[in-house]
Tab-separated table of C-alpha atoms and ligand atoms in Angstrom:
chain	number	residue	atom	x	y	z
A	125	MET	CA	-12.973	-20.165	-26.689
A	126	PHE	CA	-12.993	-18.093	-23.552
A	127	ALA	CA	-10.994	-14.929	-23.063
A	128	MET	CA	-10.946	-12.854	-19.901
A	129	ASP	CA	-12.471	-9.402	-20.128
A	130	LYS	CA	-10.051	-6.634	-19.447
A	131	PRO	CA	-10.083	-5.754	-15.759
A	132	SER	CA	-12.240	-2.706	-15.068
A	133	ARG	CA	-10.775	0.561	-13.767
A	134	ASP	CA	-12.435	0.223	-10.398
A	135	ARG	CA	-10.273	-2.809	-9.618
A	136	PHE	CA	-7.158	-0.590	-9.616
A	137	ILE	CA	-5.910	1.309	-6.573
A	138	TRP	CA	-3.155	3.893	-7.088
A	139	PRO	CA	-0.539	4.247	-4.295
A	140	VAL	CA	0.370	7.921	-3.877
A	141	PHE	CA	3.297	9.465	-1.969
A	142	LEU	CA	2.504	12.720	-0.214
A	143	VAL	CA	4.939	15.360	1.028
A	144	GLU	CA	4.558	18.514	3.059
A	145	GLY	CA	4.479	22.015	1.614
A	146	GLU	CA	2.911	23.426	-1.534
A	147	GLY	CA	3.428	23.260	-5.279
A	148	ARG	CA	5.589	20.148	-5.076
A	149	LYS	CA	5.661	17.331	-7.634
A	150	GLU	CA	9.008	15.553	-7.524
A	151	GLU	CA	9.771	12.520	-9.625
A	152	ILE	CA	11.095	9.533	-7.678
A	153	PRO	CA	14.364	8.551	-9.370
A	154	SER	CA	13.911	4.796	-8.898
A	155	MET	CA	10.239	4.908	-9.995
A	156	PRO	CA	9.897	6.668	-13.368
A	157	GLY	CA	6.434	8.178	-13.787
A	158	GLN	CA	5.777	8.310	-10.010
A	159	PHE	CA	6.080	11.449	-7.894
A	160	ARG	CA	6.060	12.809	-4.384
A	161	TRP	CA	3.131	15.212	-4.310
A	162	SER	CA	2.130	18.049	-2.059
A	163	VAL	CA	-1.611	17.954	-1.377
A	164	ASP	CA	-2.467	21.013	-3.510
A	165	ARG	CA	-0.549	19.766	-6.543
A	166	LEU	CA	-2.073	16.284	-6.324
A	167	VAL	CA	-5.576	17.747	-6.330
A	168	ALA	CA	-4.720	20.110	-9.210
A	169	GLU	CA	-3.177	17.421	-11.431
A	170	PHE	CA	-5.081	14.353	-10.330
A	171	PRO	CA	-5.032	11.793	-13.187
A	172	GLN	CA	-8.354	11.221	-14.903
A	173	GLY	CA	-9.909	7.806	-14.631
A	174	VAL	CA	-8.295	6.840	-11.312
A	175	LYS	CA	-11.087	5.536	-9.052
A	176	ASN	CA	-9.202	4.539	-5.870
A	177	VAL	CA	-6.078	5.763	-4.110
A	178	LEU	CA	-3.922	4.473	-1.255
A	179	LEU	CA	-2.185	7.386	0.457
A	180	PHE	CA	1.307	7.239	1.979
A	181	GLY	CA	2.494	10.089	4.169
A	182	GLN	CA	5.809	11.173	5.559
A	183	THR	CA	7.120	14.047	7.598
A	184	GLU	CA	10.000	16.441	7.254
A	185	GLY	CA	9.457	17.519	10.841
A	186	GLU	CA	10.629	15.749	13.948
A	187	LYS	CA	10.804	11.943	13.785
A	188	ASP	CA	10.787	10.242	17.184
A	189	GLU	CA	11.048	6.752	18.655
A	190	ILE	CA	7.314	5.963	18.392
A	191	GLY	CA	6.449	7.903	15.219
A	192	SER	CA	4.075	10.349	16.969
A	193	ALA	CA	3.768	12.587	13.907
A	194	ALA	CA	1.902	9.811	12.070
A	195	ALA	CA	-1.227	10.529	14.150
A	196	ASP	CA	-1.088	14.319	13.759
A	197	MET	CA	-4.385	15.730	12.386
A	198	GLY	CA	-2.272	18.330	10.561
A	199	GLY	CA	-0.208	15.642	8.790
A	200	VAL	CA	-0.186	15.279	5.002
A	201	VAL	CA	-2.456	12.236	4.923
A	202	GLN	CA	-4.991	13.752	7.315
A	203	ARG	CA	-5.050	16.933	5.178
A	204	ALA	CA	-5.157	15.154	1.827
A	205	ILE	CA	-8.263	13.073	2.595
A	206	PRO	CA	-10.766	15.950	2.878
A	207	ALA	CA	-9.061	17.879	0.060
A	208	LEU	CA	-9.414	14.936	-2.343
A	209	LYS	CA	-12.963	14.176	-1.211
A	210	ARG	CA	-14.018	17.779	-1.740
A	211	ALA	CA	-12.550	17.874	-5.258
A	212	PHE	CA	-13.588	14.325	-6.261
A	213	PRO	CA	-16.588	13.144	-4.244
A	214	ASP	CA	-16.648	9.708	-5.917
A	215	LEU	CA	-12.977	8.932	-5.344
A	216	VAL	CA	-12.390	6.084	-2.882
A	217	VAL	CA	-9.617	7.041	-0.470
A	218	PHE	CA	-7.654	4.391	1.402
A	219	THR	CA	-4.692	5.149	3.646
A	220	ASP	CA	-1.607	3.203	4.614
A	221	VAL	CA	-1.255	2.963	8.379
A	222	CYS	CA	2.349	2.539	9.465
A	223	LEU	CA	5.033	4.260	11.484
A	224	CYS	CA	8.246	3.689	9.498
A	225	ALA	CA	8.135	7.038	7.664
A	226	TYR	CA	7.704	8.793	11.037
A	227	THR	CA	10.114	6.983	13.379
A	228	CYS	CA	13.706	8.198	13.795
A	229	HIS	CA	14.992	4.637	13.187
A	230	GLY	CA	12.756	3.727	10.210
A	231	HIS	CA	11.205	0.629	11.780
A	232	CYS	CA	7.453	-0.006	11.690
A	233	GLY	CA	7.203	0.080	15.493
A	234	PRO	CA	9.067	1.483	18.520
A	235	HIS	CA	11.754	-0.416	20.454
A	236	ASP	CA	11.481	-1.855	23.944
A	237	PRO	CA	14.285	-1.390	26.527
A	238	GLU	CA	16.057	-4.502	25.153
A	239	GLY	CA	16.147	-2.980	21.690
A	240	ASP	CA	13.564	-5.331	20.165
A	241	ILE	CA	10.464	-4.077	18.366
A	242	ASP	CA	7.760	-3.493	20.993
A	243	ASN	CA	4.767	-5.159	19.363
A	244	ASP	CA	2.101	-3.933	21.789
A	245	ALA	CA	3.301	-0.338	21.889
A	246	ALA	CA	3.293	-0.423	18.077
A	247	CYS	CA	-0.334	-1.640	18.020
A	248	GLU	CA	-1.418	1.142	20.350
A	249	MET	CA	0.231	3.767	18.143
A	250	LEU	CA	-1.121	2.195	14.926
A	251	ALA	CA	-4.634	2.357	16.384
A	252	ARG	CA	-4.188	6.087	17.036
A	253	VAL	CA	-3.022	6.622	13.447
A	254	ALA	CA	-5.968	4.647	12.024
A	255	VAL	CA	-8.438	6.643	14.109
A	256	SER	CA	-6.905	9.920	12.888
A	257	HIS	CA	-7.333	8.807	9.257
A	258	ALA	CA	-10.913	7.700	9.911
A	259	ARG	CA	-11.687	11.054	11.550
A	260	ALA	CA	-10.304	12.792	8.475
A	261	GLY	CA	-12.786	10.831	6.347
A	262	ALA	CA	-10.848	7.870	4.907
A	263	ASP	CA	-12.986	5.192	3.267
A	264	GLY	CA	-10.564	2.537	4.433
A	265	VAL	CA	-7.417	2.171	6.530
A	266	ALA	CA	-4.719	-0.334	5.654
A	267	PRO	CA	-2.227	-1.185	8.407
A	268	SER	CA	1.047	-2.467	6.915
A	269	ALA	CA	3.297	-2.765	9.977
A	270	MET	CA	2.789	-6.533	10.388
A	271	MET	CA	2.528	-6.368	14.191
A	272	ASP	CA	0.709	-9.233	15.884
A	273	GLY	CA	-2.774	-8.190	16.927
A	274	GLN	CA	-2.772	-4.941	14.935
A	275	ILE	CA	-6.113	-5.709	13.273
A	276	ALA	CA	-7.839	-6.457	16.594
A	277	ALA	CA	-6.334	-3.319	18.173
A	278	ILE	CA	-7.434	-1.077	15.308
A	279	ARG	CA	-10.888	-2.651	15.102
A	280	ALA	CA	-11.382	-2.011	18.831
A	281	ALA	CA	-10.186	1.587	18.538
A	282	LEU	CA	-12.458	2.280	15.558
A	283	ASP	CA	-15.418	0.755	17.422
A	284	GLU	CA	-14.673	2.857	20.469
A	285	GLU	CA	-14.550	5.938	18.250
A	286	GLY	CA	-17.979	4.981	16.850
A	287	VAL	CA	-16.532	4.529	13.368
A	288	THR	CA	-18.523	1.881	11.525
A	289	LYS	CA	-18.134	2.772	7.854
A	290	THR	CA	-14.356	2.817	7.529
A	291	LEU	CA	-13.070	-0.418	6.012
A	292	LEU	CA	-10.184	-2.190	7.669
A	293	ILE	CA	-7.885	-3.607	5.012
A	294	SER	CA	-5.170	-5.882	6.259
A	295	TYR	CA	-1.792	-6.355	4.616
A	296	SER	CA	-2.373	-9.850	5.921
A	297	THR	CA	0.128	-11.921	3.960
A	298	LYS	CA	3.140	-9.654	3.569
A	299	PHE	CA	6.569	-11.044	2.890
A	300	ALA	CA	9.981	-9.660	3.782
A	301	SER	CA	10.942	-8.865	0.190
A	302	THR	CA	13.717	-7.363	-1.889
A	303	MET	CA	10.990	-5.743	-3.983
A	304	TYR	CA	10.354	-2.795	-1.632
A	305	GLY	CA	13.602	-0.933	-2.411
A	306	PRO	CA	12.247	1.858	-4.624
A	307	PHE	CA	9.375	2.445	-2.168
A	308	ARG	CA	11.744	2.948	0.766
A	309	ASP	CA	13.620	5.415	-1.375
A	310	ALA	CA	10.345	7.246	-2.156
A	311	GLU	CA	9.234	7.245	1.476
A	312	ASN	CA	12.613	7.749	3.157
A	313	SER	CA	11.608	4.810	5.323
A	314	ALA	CA	14.485	2.325	5.105
A	315	PRO	CA	15.449	0.996	8.550
A	316	SER	CA	18.676	2.662	9.664
A	317	LYS	CA	19.740	-0.599	11.363
A	318	GLY	CA	18.601	-4.194	10.943
A	319	ASP	CA	15.848	-5.467	8.653
A	320	ARG	CA	12.141	-6.330	8.787
A	321	GLN	CA	12.460	-10.092	8.922
A	322	GLY	CA	11.375	-9.998	12.568
A	323	TYR	CA	7.845	-8.897	11.633
A	324	GLN	CA	7.367	-9.636	7.930
A	325	ALA	CA	6.773	-13.199	6.699
A	326	SER	CA	9.420	-15.468	5.233
A	327	TYR	CA	8.960	-16.568	1.637
A	328	ARG	CA	10.309	-19.967	2.641
A	329	ASP	CA	7.395	-20.472	5.019
A	330	PRO	CA	4.230	-19.954	2.954
A	331	ASP	CA	1.934	-21.743	5.430
A	332	THR	CA	2.695	-19.317	8.236
A	333	ALA	CA	2.127	-16.445	5.812
A	334	LEU	CA	-1.222	-17.941	4.828
A	335	ARG	CA	-2.221	-18.424	8.462
A	336	GLU	CA	-1.670	-14.703	9.037
A	337	SER	CA	-4.487	-13.989	6.572
A	338	VAL	CA	-6.774	-16.417	8.411
A	339	VAL	CA	-5.978	-14.772	11.772
A	340	ASP	CA	-6.563	-11.268	10.374
A	341	GLU	CA	-9.966	-12.305	9.052
A	342	GLU	CA	-10.836	-13.591	12.534
A	343	GLU	CA	-9.624	-10.327	14.084
A	344	GLY	CA	-12.121	-8.392	11.965
A	345	ALA	CA	-10.438	-7.387	8.708
A	346	ASP	CA	-12.812	-6.376	5.885
A	347	ALA	CA	-10.313	-7.230	3.140
A	348	LEU	CA	-7.113	-9.248	2.931
A	349	MET	CA	-3.943	-8.584	0.961
A	350	VAL	CA	-1.016	-10.446	-0.517
A	351	LYS	CA	2.182	-8.465	-0.984
A	352	PRO	CA	4.243	-8.509	-3.197
A	353	ALA	CA	2.083	-9.851	-6.019
A	354	LEU	CA	4.074	-11.251	-8.921
A	355	TRP	CA	6.391	-13.682	-7.163
A	356	TYR	CA	3.512	-14.693	-4.862
A	357	LEU	CA	0.754	-15.595	-7.316
A	358	ASP	CA	0.381	-18.995	-5.620
A	359	LEU	CA	-0.424	-17.229	-2.346
A	360	ILE	CA	-2.989	-14.935	-4.000
A	361	SER	CA	-4.745	-18.012	-5.277
A	362	LYS	CA	-4.581	-19.831	-1.956
A	363	VAL	CA	-5.825	-16.878	0.074
A	364	ARG	CA	-8.659	-16.399	-2.421
A	365	SER	CA	-9.764	-20.006	-2.089
A	366	ARG	CA	-9.873	-19.742	1.710
A	367	THR	CA	-11.877	-16.544	2.168
A	368	LEU	CA	-15.009	-14.777	1.003
A	369	LEU	CA	-13.452	-11.366	1.717
A	370	PRO	CA	-11.942	-9.288	-1.095
A	371	VAL	CA	-8.325	-10.266	-1.808
A	372	MET	CA	-6.132	-7.352	-2.805
A	373	ALA	CA	-2.710	-7.867	-4.329
A	374	TYR	CA	-0.002	-5.218	-3.929
A	375	ASN	CA	1.963	-4.943	-7.163
A	376	VAL	CA	4.876	-3.335	-5.340
A	377	SER	CA	7.479	-0.748	-6.287
A	378	GLY	CA	10.202	-3.207	-7.331
A	379	GLU	CA	7.777	-5.016	-9.630
A	380	TYR	CA	6.940	-1.726	-11.322
A	381	SER	CA	10.517	-0.460	-11.511
A	382	MET	CA	11.893	-3.730	-12.922
A	383	ILE	CA	9.572	-3.504	-15.926
A	384	GLN	CA	10.344	0.194	-16.335
A	385	ALA	CA	14.085	-0.545	-16.302
A	386	ALA	CA	13.812	-3.524	-18.653
A	387	ALA	CA	11.779	-1.480	-21.127
A	388	LYS	CA	14.248	1.377	-20.931
A	389	ALA	CA	17.084	-1.034	-21.695
A	390	GLY	CA	15.143	-2.320	-24.710
A	391	TYR	CA	14.501	-5.794	-23.257
A	392	CYS	CA	10.693	-5.551	-23.505
A	393	ASP	CA	7.891	-3.173	-24.483
A	394	LEU	CA	6.670	-1.209	-21.494
A	395	TYR	CA	2.881	-1.312	-21.682
A	396	PRO	CA	2.498	-4.838	-23.093
A	397	ALA	CA	4.778	-6.139	-20.325
A	398	ALA	CA	2.802	-4.247	-17.700
A	399	ARG	CA	-0.434	-5.622	-19.163
A	400	GLU	CA	0.805	-9.213	-19.106
A	401	SER	CA	1.897	-8.909	-15.477
A	402	LEU	CA	-1.443	-7.386	-14.441
A	403	TYR	CA	-3.403	-10.167	-16.151
A	404	ALA	CA	-1.299	-12.670	-14.193
A	405	ILE	CA	-2.327	-11.036	-10.917
A	406	PHE	CA	-6.032	-11.090	-11.789
A	407	ARG	CA	-5.799	-14.630	-13.176
A	408	ALA	CA	-4.348	-15.750	-9.847
A	409	GLY	CA	-7.534	-14.494	-8.196
A	410	ALA	CA	-6.929	-10.949	-6.957
A	411	THR	CA	-10.183	-9.028	-6.672
A	412	GLN	CA	-8.310	-5.681	-6.704
A	413	VAL	CA	-4.759	-4.669	-7.428
A	414	ILE	CA	-2.812	-1.891	-5.740
A	415	SER	CA	-0.548	-0.766	-8.549
A	416	TYR	CA	1.650	2.102	-9.698
A	417	TRP	CA	0.387	1.345	-13.230
A	418	THR	CA	-3.109	2.630	-12.311
A	419	PRO	CA	-2.731	6.105	-13.904
A	420	PHE	CA	-1.539	4.426	-17.131
A	421	TYR	CA	-4.675	2.293	-17.508
A	422	ASP	CA	-5.548	3.785	-20.925
A	423	GLU	CA	-2.112	3.117	-22.414
A	424	ILE	CA	-1.941	-0.382	-20.937
A	425	PHE	CA	-5.400	-1.606	-21.951
A	426	LYS	CA	-5.913	0.446	-25.090
A	427	ASP	CA	-7.106	-2.322	-27.417
B	101	PBG	C1	5.780	0.044	5.016
B	101	PBG	C2	5.371	-0.344	3.639
B	101	PBG	C3	6.220	-0.833	2.648
B	101	PBG	C4	5.477	-0.932	1.481
B	101	PBG	C5	4.171	-0.556	1.778
B	101	PBG	N1	4.125	-0.201	3.137
B	101	PBG	C6	7.677	-1.106	2.710
B	101	PBG	C7	8.176	-2.078	3.667
B	101	PBG	O1	7.453	-2.892	4.259
B	101	PBG	O2	9.386	-2.052	3.855
B	101	PBG	C8	6.030	-1.359	0.159
B	101	PBG	C9	5.302	-0.921	-1.036
B	101	PBG	C10	6.080	-0.999	-2.302
B	101	PBG	O3	7.223	-1.481	-2.364
B	101	PBG	O4	5.523	-0.534	-3.305
B	101	PBG	N2	5.132	-0.485	6.056
B	102	ZN	ZN1	6.237	0.336	7.961
């Protein structure tokens, strides 16, 4: 008889939502147990046992067409990195690199004169954001905008900056999904018009989605990612069998909130259901999971 060991803590990455100001810790209504944190409060109440974080920023200042504020060295992400590193030298700090929480329209890139998403202008801006996070000391940057060529553009910008240690983690196989709703609520990043089907993959076309992981590896990614995780276990397994890079799976907001809501309604037990879903993700072949369950590791894997 063979039984899997429980996955170790270092395979869990906690996504954290940052906000400006001080002393703030605000629960996200659609994500029980998850908060928007100001930098000081996050450092003061950082949950024990969390080994890796993925930081998401936003701004309450001016949002413009290109999302300029995302590259500001005074932004919440750029400030949080050194603050966390100072307080917890062993913590691994990854950052999400995108523009949607900083653009006035909520898309992951700016528009061209015809009103379409301007892929190349987006890549240029994403490279600036990634460099700002690397300068602030991030261990890894994770671009999630799904623009063509974003990995190559960021790799070139990091090289030019002389940055060699920062990992480049690609959200390589990312589907246009209904499972991002609570996240967009948390990040105030829902597109004001249109949707993201123009740049995110279609779940009816898994081969194209898979090819995007292959291309990102060729462009110089250090790790690949499948997102969402639970309805895409087949893709986790396929990506894993085609690469020697780490394969991260993003157990997204909707996947977390569905279990929370079902447990609240009495349809299942919270932690056992979370545990079962996490085992599924690792069984499929994920090397790491990005999950909102990370701070609840002790409750989930207690026996
Ligand atoms: C934005 C981004 C999204 C998520 C991570 N980065 C939302 C989206 O693509 O609309 C979703 C994460 C989650 O739902 O937990 N680029
Ligand atoms: Zn985005």
